[in-house]
Short mmCIF file of C-alpha atoms in Angstrom, two decimals:
data_model
loop_
_atom_site.label_atom_id
_atom_site.label_comp_id
_atom_site.label_asym_id
_atom_site.label_seq_id
_atom_site.Cartn_x
_atom_site.Cartn_y
_atom_site.Cartn_z
CA MET A 1 75.95 111.71 97.41
CA ALA A 2 73.57 112.88 94.67
CA ASP A 3 75.79 115.98 94.63
CA LEU A 4 78.70 114.05 93.16
CA MET A 5 76.54 112.65 90.37
CA ASN A 6 75.52 116.21 89.43
CA ASN A 7 79.13 117.29 89.16
CA ASP A 8 80.40 117.08 85.60
CA VAL A 9 84.09 116.86 86.52
CA PHE A 10 83.34 113.91 88.82
CA LEU A 11 81.28 112.23 86.07
CA ALA A 12 84.13 112.70 83.60
CA PHE A 13 86.62 111.30 86.11
CA SER A 14 84.36 108.29 86.75
CA THR A 15 84.13 107.60 83.04
CA TYR A 16 87.83 107.86 82.21
CA ALA A 17 89.01 106.14 85.39
CA THR A 18 86.69 103.19 84.67
CA ILE A 19 87.83 102.95 81.04
CA VAL A 20 91.53 102.98 81.88
CA VAL A 21 91.11 100.51 84.78
CA LEU A 22 89.21 98.18 82.43
CA LYS A 23 92.11 98.50 79.98
CA MET A 24 94.48 97.51 82.81
CA MET A 25 92.31 94.50 83.72
CA PHE A 26 92.36 93.39 80.08
CA MET A 27 96.08 92.61 80.48
CA ALA A 28 95.16 89.59 82.63
CA PRO A 29 93.21 87.63 79.96
CA LEU A 30 95.89 88.69 77.45
CA THR A 31 98.53 87.10 79.71
CA GLY A 32 96.37 83.99 79.89
CA TYR A 33 96.09 83.90 76.10
CA PHE A 34 99.90 84.03 75.70
CA ARG A 35 100.40 81.47 78.50
CA ILE A 36 98.11 78.97 76.74
CA THR A 37 99.32 79.55 73.15
CA ARG A 38 103.02 79.63 74.22
CA LYS A 39 102.57 76.79 76.75
CA ALA A 40 104.37 78.74 79.47
CA PHE A 41 102.97 78.50 83.00
CA SER A 42 104.16 79.34 86.51
CA ASN A 43 102.06 76.84 88.49
CA TRP A 44 102.17 73.05 88.28
CA GLU A 45 98.36 72.83 88.67
CA ASP A 46 97.90 75.03 85.57
CA THR A 47 99.71 72.56 83.29
CA ALA A 48 96.94 69.95 83.61
CA ILE A 49 95.01 71.39 80.63
CA GLY A 50 94.98 68.83 77.82
CA LYS A 51 98.18 66.86 78.27
CA LYS A 52 98.42 64.52 81.23
CA ASN A 53 101.97 63.14 80.79
CA PRO A 54 104.08 64.50 83.72
CA GLU A 55 107.11 64.94 81.43
CA ASP A 56 105.13 67.16 79.04
CA ARG A 57 103.66 69.07 81.96
CA LYS A 58 107.11 69.80 83.41
CA LYS A 59 108.19 71.36 80.09
CA MET A 60 105.26 73.79 80.35
CA LEU A 61 106.71 75.29 83.56
CA GLN A 62 108.82 77.76 81.62
CA THR A 63 109.10 81.47 81.02
CA ASN A 64 108.32 82.83 77.57
CA PRO A 65 109.39 86.22 76.15
CA ASP A 66 105.87 87.07 74.94
CA VAL A 67 104.31 86.25 78.32
CA GLU A 68 106.98 88.28 80.15
CA ARG A 69 106.38 91.23 77.84
CA VAL A 70 102.65 91.32 78.61
CA ARG A 71 103.42 90.99 82.31
CA ARG A 72 105.83 93.95 82.20
CA CYS A 73 103.15 95.97 80.41
CA HIS A 74 100.62 95.00 83.12
CA GLN A 75 103.10 95.99 85.84
CA ASN A 76 103.73 99.34 84.17
CA ASP A 77 99.96 99.88 84.14
CA LEU A 78 99.78 99.25 87.90
CA GLU A 79 102.65 101.68 88.46
CA ASN A 80 101.06 104.46 86.41
CA ILE A 81 97.28 104.01 86.25
CA ILE A 82 96.79 103.66 90.01
CA PRO A 83 98.61 106.96 90.75
CA PHE A 84 96.41 108.57 88.07
CA VAL A 85 93.25 107.23 89.71
CA VAL A 86 94.27 108.40 93.21
CA ILE A 87 95.51 111.84 92.19
CA GLY A 88 92.75 112.25 89.59
CA LEU A 89 90.05 111.68 92.23
CA LEU A 90 91.58 114.27 94.57
CA TYR A 91 92.03 116.60 91.58
CA ALA A 92 88.33 116.27 90.69
CA PHE A 93 87.50 117.48 94.23
CA THR A 94 89.56 120.67 93.76
CA GLY A 95 86.88 121.96 91.38
CA PRO A 96 88.83 122.46 88.12
CA ASP A 97 87.15 123.70 84.91
CA LEU A 98 85.44 120.83 83.07
CA SER A 99 87.43 121.52 79.89
CA THR A 100 90.78 121.49 81.74
CA ALA A 101 89.83 118.32 83.59
CA LEU A 102 88.68 116.60 80.39
CA LEU A 103 91.97 117.53 78.73
CA HIS A 104 93.93 115.86 81.55
CA PHE A 105 91.75 112.73 81.59
CA ARG A 106 91.74 112.31 77.79
CA VAL A 107 95.48 112.84 77.37
CA PHE A 108 96.28 110.38 80.16
CA VAL A 109 93.92 107.65 78.98
CA GLY A 110 95.02 108.12 75.35
CA SER A 111 98.69 107.92 76.35
CA ARG A 112 98.11 104.63 78.17
CA PHE A 113 96.38 103.02 75.18
CA ILE A 114 99.32 104.08 72.97
CA HIS A 115 101.72 102.75 75.64
CA THR A 116 100.03 99.34 75.63
CA VAL A 117 100.06 99.04 71.84
CA SER A 118 103.72 100.16 71.74
CA TYR A 119 104.67 97.64 74.41
CA ILE A 120 102.79 94.59 73.14
CA LEU A 121 103.80 95.12 69.50
CA ALA A 122 107.38 96.02 70.59
CA LEU A 123 107.32 99.18 68.44
CA PRO A 124 110.69 100.97 68.14
CA GLN A 125 111.45 103.53 70.83
CA PRO A 126 110.67 106.30 71.66
CA SER A 127 107.00 105.39 71.03
CA ARG A 128 106.62 103.58 74.35
CA GLY A 129 108.89 105.98 76.25
CA LEU A 130 107.06 109.07 75.03
CA SER A 131 103.59 107.72 75.79
CA TRP A 132 104.82 106.82 79.30
CA ILE A 133 106.25 110.32 79.89
CA VAL A 134 103.09 112.04 78.63
CA GLY A 135 101.05 110.04 81.16
CA MET A 136 103.48 110.90 83.97
CA ILE A 137 103.38 114.64 83.15
CA THR A 138 99.57 114.62 83.10
CA THR A 139 99.48 113.06 86.56
CA PHE A 140 102.13 115.51 87.85
CA SER A 141 100.04 118.41 86.53
CA MET A 142 96.98 117.20 88.48
CA ALA A 143 99.14 116.60 91.60
CA TYR A 144 100.41 120.18 91.33
CA ARG A 145 96.84 121.49 91.41
CA VAL A 146 95.94 119.25 94.37
CA LEU A 147 98.95 120.45 96.37
CA THR A 148 98.42 124.13 95.55
CA THR A 149 94.66 123.97 96.26
CA ALA A 150 94.37 121.55 99.16
CA LEU A 151 97.71 121.80 100.99
CA LEU A 152 97.39 121.05 104.71
CA LEU A 153 100.60 119.62 106.14
CA MET B 1 80.87 114.45 104.65
CA ALA B 2 78.39 113.23 107.27
CA ASP B 3 76.20 112.48 104.23
CA LEU B 4 78.46 109.65 103.13
CA MET B 5 78.40 108.06 106.57
CA ASN B 6 74.58 108.04 106.43
CA ASN B 7 74.61 106.22 103.11
CA ASP B 8 74.26 102.47 103.54
CA VAL B 9 75.83 101.55 100.18
CA PHE B 10 78.89 103.64 101.04
CA LEU B 11 79.11 102.02 104.49
CA ALA B 12 78.89 98.57 102.91
CA PHE B 13 81.58 99.51 100.40
CA SER B 14 83.84 100.84 103.18
CA THR B 15 83.43 97.59 105.11
CA TYR B 16 84.11 95.18 102.26
CA ALA B 17 86.87 97.29 100.67
CA THR B 18 88.68 97.44 104.03
CA ILE B 19 88.31 93.69 104.60
CA VAL B 20 89.62 92.73 101.16
CA VAL B 21 92.51 95.23 101.33
CA LEU B 22 93.48 93.82 104.75
CA LYS B 23 93.42 90.36 103.19
CA MET B 24 95.77 91.64 100.48
CA MET B 25 98.10 93.18 103.09
CA PHE B 26 98.22 89.84 104.92
CA MET B 27 100.15 88.39 101.95
CA ALA B 28 103.20 90.43 103.02
CA PRO B 29 103.72 88.80 106.46
CA LEU B 30 102.91 85.45 104.81
CA THR B 31 105.74 86.06 102.33
CA GLY B 32 107.99 86.93 105.27
CA TYR B 33 107.02 83.71 107.03
CA PHE B 34 107.95 81.61 103.98
CA ARG B 35 111.16 83.58 103.42
CA ILE B 36 112.31 82.87 106.98
CA THR B 37 111.22 79.21 107.18
CA ARG B 38 112.54 78.43 103.64
CA LYS B 39 115.65 80.60 104.12
CA ALA B 40 115.11 82.34 100.80
CA PHE B 41 115.82 86.08 100.65
CA SER B 42 116.32 88.70 97.94
CA ASN B 43 118.46 91.19 99.87
CA TRP B 44 121.93 90.59 101.31
CA GLU B 45 121.10 92.68 104.42
CA ASP B 46 118.12 90.38 105.18
CA THR B 47 120.35 87.30 105.53
CA ALA B 48 121.98 88.64 108.72
CA ILE B 49 119.30 87.04 110.95
CA GLY B 50 120.93 84.36 113.10
CA LYS B 51 123.81 83.06 111.00
CA LYS B 52 126.80 85.34 110.54
CA ASN B 53 129.00 83.17 108.29
CA PRO B 54 129.17 84.90 104.83
CA GLU B 55 129.10 81.52 103.04
CA ASP B 56 125.84 80.54 104.78
CA ARG B 57 124.40 83.97 104.10
CA LYS B 58 125.16 83.71 100.39
CA LYS B 59 123.20 80.44 100.20
CA MET B 60 120.14 82.24 101.60
CA LEU B 61 120.04 84.54 98.55
CA GLN B 62 117.92 82.08 96.60
CA THR B 63 114.44 81.78 95.17
CA ASN B 64 112.06 79.22 96.67
CA PRO B 65 108.90 77.81 95.04
CA ASP B 66 106.75 78.46 98.14
CA VAL B 67 107.90 82.07 98.41
CA GLU B 68 107.33 82.63 94.68
CA ARG B 69 103.83 81.16 94.96
CA VAL B 70 102.83 83.59 97.72
CA ARG B 71 104.32 86.46 95.73
CA ARG B 72 102.31 85.52 92.63
CA CYS B 73 99.18 85.37 94.79
CA HIS B 74 100.00 88.83 96.20
CA GLN B 75 100.55 90.18 92.68
CA ASN B 76 97.23 88.73 91.53
CA ASP B 77 95.59 90.50 94.46
CA LEU B 78 97.09 93.83 93.38
CA GLU B 79 95.87 93.24 89.82
CA ASN B 80 92.31 92.42 90.89
CA ILE B 81 91.54 94.00 94.27
CA ILE B 82 92.68 97.50 93.33
CA PRO B 83 90.39 97.63 90.24
CA PHE B 84 87.56 96.43 92.52
CA VAL B 85 88.24 99.22 95.02
CA VAL B 86 88.38 101.94 92.34
CA ILE B 87 85.35 100.79 90.37
CA GLY B 88 83.47 99.82 93.55
CA LEU B 89 83.85 103.33 94.97
CA LEU B 90 82.54 104.93 91.76
CA TYR B 91 79.77 102.31 91.66
CA ALA B 92 78.71 103.22 95.23
CA PHE B 93 78.26 106.82 94.06
CA THR B 94 75.85 105.76 91.29
CA GLY B 95 73.24 105.02 93.97
CA PRO B 96 72.53 101.30 93.44
CA ASP B 97 70.06 99.36 95.64
CA LEU B 98 71.68 98.27 98.89
CA SER B 99 70.84 94.60 98.23
CA THR B 100 72.36 94.69 94.71
CA ALA B 101 75.47 96.46 96.00
CA LEU B 102 75.87 94.00 98.89
CA LEU B 103 75.58 91.10 96.45
CA HIS B 104 78.44 92.53 94.35
CA PHE B 105 80.67 93.27 97.35
CA ARG B 106 80.06 89.89 99.03
CA VAL B 107 80.60 87.84 95.87
CA PHE B 108 83.82 89.70 95.05
CA VAL B 109 85.32 89.49 98.54
CA GLY B 110 84.28 85.84 98.88
CA SER B 111 85.82 84.99 95.51
CA ARG B 112 89.14 86.54 96.53
CA PHE B 113 89.31 84.56 99.79
CA ILE B 114 88.66 81.36 97.80
CA HIS B 115 91.29 82.47 95.26
CA THR B 116 93.92 82.93 97.98
CA VAL B 117 93.22 79.55 99.58
CA SER B 118 93.27 77.85 96.14
CA TYR B 119 96.54 79.53 95.26
CA ILE B 120 98.47 79.00 98.51
CA LEU B 121 97.33 75.36 98.90
CA ALA B 122 97.88 74.75 95.14
CA LEU B 123 94.39 73.20 94.83
CA PRO B 124 93.70 71.54 91.45
CA GLN B 125 92.27 73.76 88.76
CA PRO B 126 89.72 75.13 88.01
CA SER B 127 89.28 76.21 91.67
CA ARG B 128 91.69 79.13 91.37
CA GLY B 129 90.67 79.97 87.80
CA LEU B 130 86.96 80.03 88.61
CA SER B 131 87.35 82.21 91.73
CA TRP B 132 89.46 84.63 89.66
CA ILE B 133 86.83 84.83 86.89
CA VAL B 134 83.96 85.36 89.34
CA GLY B 135 85.83 88.34 90.82
CA MET B 136 86.51 89.76 87.34
CA ILE B 137 82.84 89.44 86.31
CA THR B 138 81.70 91.17 89.52
CA THR B 139 83.99 94.12 88.82
CA PHE B 140 82.87 94.24 85.16
CA SER B 141 79.24 94.32 86.31
CA MET B 142 79.93 97.35 88.53
CA ALA B 143 81.93 99.03 85.75
CA TYR B 144 78.97 98.54 83.41
CA ARG B 145 76.70 100.39 85.83
CA VAL B 146 79.25 103.21 86.29
CA LEU B 147 79.57 103.69 82.52
CA THR B 148 75.82 103.56 81.85
CA THR B 149 75.01 105.91 84.78
CA ALA B 150 77.89 108.37 84.79
CA LEU B 151 79.14 108.46 81.18
CA LEU B 152 80.68 111.82 80.27
CA LEU B 153 83.34 111.46 77.59
CA MET C 1 81.73 118.76 96.61
CA ALA C 2 82.76 122.10 98.11
CA ASP C 3 82.02 120.39 101.43
CA LEU C 4 85.02 118.11 101.07
CA MET C 5 87.33 121.03 100.37
CA ASN C 6 86.17 122.68 103.62
CA ASN C 7 86.99 119.57 105.61
CA ASP C 8 90.45 119.76 107.17
CA VAL C 9 90.89 115.99 107.55
CA PHE C 10 90.13 115.52 103.86
CA LEU C 11 92.56 118.31 102.93
CA ALA C 12 95.26 116.70 105.07
CA PHE C 13 94.56 113.31 103.47
CA SER C 14 94.74 114.84 99.97
CA THR C 15 98.09 116.44 100.79
CA TYR C 16 99.77 113.38 102.29
CA ALA C 17 98.29 110.91 99.80
CA THR C 18 99.54 113.03 96.90
CA ILE C 19 103.03 113.36 98.43
CA VAL C 20 103.42 109.64 99.06
CA VAL C 21 102.03 108.68 95.64
CA LEU C 22 104.50 111.11 94.02
CA LYS C 23 107.27 109.43 96.02
CA MET C 24 106.11 106.08 94.65
CA MET C 25 106.06 107.43 91.07
CA PHE C 26 109.64 108.68 91.54
CA MET C 27 110.79 105.03 91.67
CA ALA C 28 110.11 104.76 87.91
CA PRO C 29 112.65 107.39 86.74
CA LEU C 30 115.06 106.00 89.38
CA THR C 31 114.71 102.55 87.76
CA GLY C 32 115.33 104.18 84.39
CA TYR C 33 118.48 105.87 85.73
CA PHE C 34 119.88 102.56 86.99
CA ARG C 35 118.90 100.76 83.76
CA ILE C 36 120.83 103.30 81.68
CA THR C 37 123.92 103.63 83.91
CA ARG C 38 124.11 99.83 84.51
CA LYS C 39 123.17 99.00 80.90
CA ALA C 40 120.55 96.49 81.99
CA PHE C 41 117.30 96.39 80.01
CA SER C 42 114.36 94.01 79.66
CA ASN C 43 113.22 94.95 76.15
CA TRP C 44 115.19 94.58 72.93
CA GLU C 45 113.82 97.89 71.58
CA ASP C 46 115.23 99.72 74.66
CA THR C 47 118.81 98.72 73.84
CA ALA C 48 118.89 100.87 70.69
CA ILE C 49 120.12 103.94 72.63
CA GLY C 50 123.65 104.83 71.49
CA LYS C 51 125.16 101.51 70.41
CA LYS C 52 123.83 99.92 67.24
CA ASN C 53 125.93 96.74 67.12
CA PRO C 54 123.51 93.77 67.68
CA GLU C 55 126.13 91.92 69.77
CA ASP C 56 126.49 94.86 72.16
CA ARG C 57 122.72 95.27 72.32
CA LYS C 58 122.24 91.62 73.25
CA LYS C 59 124.59 92.05 76.23
CA MET C 60 122.38 94.87 77.53
CA LEU C 61 119.44 92.43 77.92
CA GLN C 62 120.57 91.48 81.41
CA THR C 63 119.42 91.80 85.00
CA ASN C 64 121.43 93.99 87.38
CA PRO C 65 121.36 93.88 91.20
CA ASP C 66 120.91 97.66 91.52
CA VAL C 67 118.02 97.71 89.05
CA GLU C 68 116.37 94.74 90.79
CA ARG C 69 116.73 96.47 94.17
CA VAL C 70 114.92 99.61 92.97
CA ARG C 71 112.22 97.44 91.40
CA ARG C 72 111.67 95.54 94.67
CA CYS C 73 111.41 98.88 96.48
CA HIS C 74 108.85 100.07 93.91
CA GLN C 75 106.88 96.84 94.32
CA ASN C 76 106.90 97.23 98.11
CA ASP C 77 105.53 100.75 97.63
CA LEU C 78 102.66 99.41 95.52
CA GLU C 79 101.91 96.77 98.18
CA ASN C 80 101.85 99.30 101.04
CA ILE C 81 101.06 102.78 99.74
CA ILE C 82 97.95 101.75 97.80
CA PRO C 83 96.34 100.11 100.88
CA PHE C 84 97.17 103.31 102.81
CA VAL C 85 95.46 105.45 100.17
CA VAL C 86 92.32 103.29 100.08
CA ILE C 87 91.95 102.86 103.82
CA GLY C 88 93.09 106.45 104.51
CA LEU C 89 90.34 107.84 102.27
CA LEU C 90 87.66 105.77 104.01
CA TYR C 91 89.20 106.73 107.37
CA ALA C 92 88.96 110.44 106.48
CA PHE C 93 85.21 109.95 105.93
CA THR C 94 84.75 108.53 109.46
CA GLY C 95 85.32 112.05 110.84
CA PRO C 96 88.39 111.56 113.07
CA ASP C 97 89.99 114.45 114.99
CA LEU C 98 92.32 116.45 112.77
CA SER C 99 95.26 115.93 115.15
CA THR C 100 94.74 112.14 115.25
CA ALA C 101 94.39 111.99 111.48
CA LEU C 102 97.50 114.13 110.94
CA LEU C 103 99.45 111.83 113.28
CA HIS C 104 98.47 108.80 111.18
CA PHE C 105 99.22 110.47 107.84
CA ARG C 106 102.58 111.92 108.97
CA VAL C 107 103.82 108.69 110.57
CA PHE C 108 102.87 106.64 107.50
CA VAL C 109 104.41 109.01 104.95
CA GLY C 110 107.55 109.45 107.09
CA SER C 111 107.91 105.67 107.46
CA ARG C 112 107.74 105.19 103.69
CA PHE C 113 110.45 107.78 103.03
CA ILE C 114 112.69 106.04 105.59
CA HIS C 115 111.81 102.69 103.98
CA THR C 116 112.88 103.91 100.53
CA VAL C 117 116.19 105.32 101.79
CA SER C 118 116.88 102.10 103.76
CA TYR C 119 116.10 99.96 100.74
CA ILE C 120 118.02 101.88 98.05
CA LEU C 121 121.10 102.41 100.24
CA ALA C 122 120.87 98.79 101.52
CA LEU C 123 121.16 99.98 105.13
CA PRO C 124 121.58 97.17 107.69
CA GLN C 125 118.41 95.66 109.09
CA PRO C 126 116.19 96.31 111.02
CA SER C 127 116.02 99.85 109.51
CA ARG C 128 114.00 98.75 106.49
CA GLY C 129 111.99 96.15 108.43
CA LEU C 130 111.01 98.60 111.17
CA SER C 131 109.95 101.36 108.78
CA TRP C 132 107.83 98.80 106.90
CA ILE C 133 106.15 97.59 110.11
CA VAL C 134 105.43 101.14 111.32
CA GLY C 135 103.63 101.85 108.03
CA MET C 136 101.64 98.60 108.29
CA ILE C 137 100.55 99.37 111.89
CA THR C 138 99.45 102.89 110.90
CA THR C 139 97.27 101.50 108.13
CA PHE C 140 95.87 98.81 110.48
CA SER C 141 94.99 101.51 113.02
CA MET C 142 92.99 103.42 110.39
CA ALA C 143 91.34 100.21 109.17
CA TYR C 144 90.28 99.47 112.76
CA ARG C 145 88.53 102.84 112.97
CA VAL C 146 86.83 102.32 109.58
CA LEU C 147 85.53 98.89 110.62
CA THR C 148 84.33 100.03 114.07
CA THR C 149 82.69 103.20 112.66
CA ALA C 150 81.31 102.12 109.31
CA LEU C 151 80.66 98.39 109.67
CA LEU C 152 77.83 97.17 107.44
CA LEU C 153 78.28 93.55 106.40
#
């Protein structure tokens, strides 16, 4: 176990994986912020904050474009960051050079921060599309190394 | 490899991660149960159970509040349990005390069981909100240790 | 670290986990393909491709049954493949026979490919249902071994 903590590639993976997972988790409070400021909830029990009038509460059971946008961004994170974490861990075990590994981890994590900003601020395309593709290619590159190094079918 | 299986923190992580992932997987058959009892499906081919009349089948392509509630609970599990598993694994490798690690794992897994019960039974807030926050804080606490122990940017 | 790369069960896990995660990632470009050919987008900024007329762009902010089908398939992958990856990794550390482990990994990955084909082509049930259940049982079987081998509560 101490072995892993002496391995620089594994340390780098731990650092970047934790940062990008924390970024993903941050989407949840951001959703909550938009739900409260836009008064748009999915659950009846959540509408009890402040107002008590049932008529006013019913109106708060609505969808809101800003809330839906954050939720799509969160979903895109799940679809991309989790594959990165899985394949990145296996990649770290294939013993790549530290500099090559750092390049992969930094490009991926950077691309996901740009993706989030592009999505939430609704920046014109292709800002969001490009940042998404860069993240995908980085993960594919690590998957390629895993399959060429560790293939056992 | 045998090393890991002699490490108590890793064994504890394996146990609690497996339990909480099984809990998450249980949401799928629960969704199926509500879909069948509420006759609310998303796919045309799923409406072929029992009734064969196309008119009756069309009516079964509907959304149902109970089904949607279980699906939101399942989604919340994905958004919270997967970050716990990723950060918890890295945390286990930082060599924490067994008692501290067990405290984190038990509080997180307990909070998610309470969250599920609060969500499915639509208990009044803040039961669901509090259980969600406790889980988040537990994961943040482990992430803090990973970043302070293993930081390599 | 080199230890893991000399362990056949871990190599087999790395191979199959990478393949099935790549399959899951493939759902994203497939969604994009259906969004473009069906002209069905969620974000205003995505409708700027080709047509510039605001009226035509507004019409492209719609849901489409084919797009929704691929998205449900993607979501089902997240709900099933991620538990497999987590529990499969812990299972690999319990030191199972290579042949038993390979059986689990092959059945799971095969079941998910059949599931995707059944879902996208809307094949009659129970093709999709059965492939889903086979994958669930495979993951449960690995979870059983993890809990009986590594239990520390």
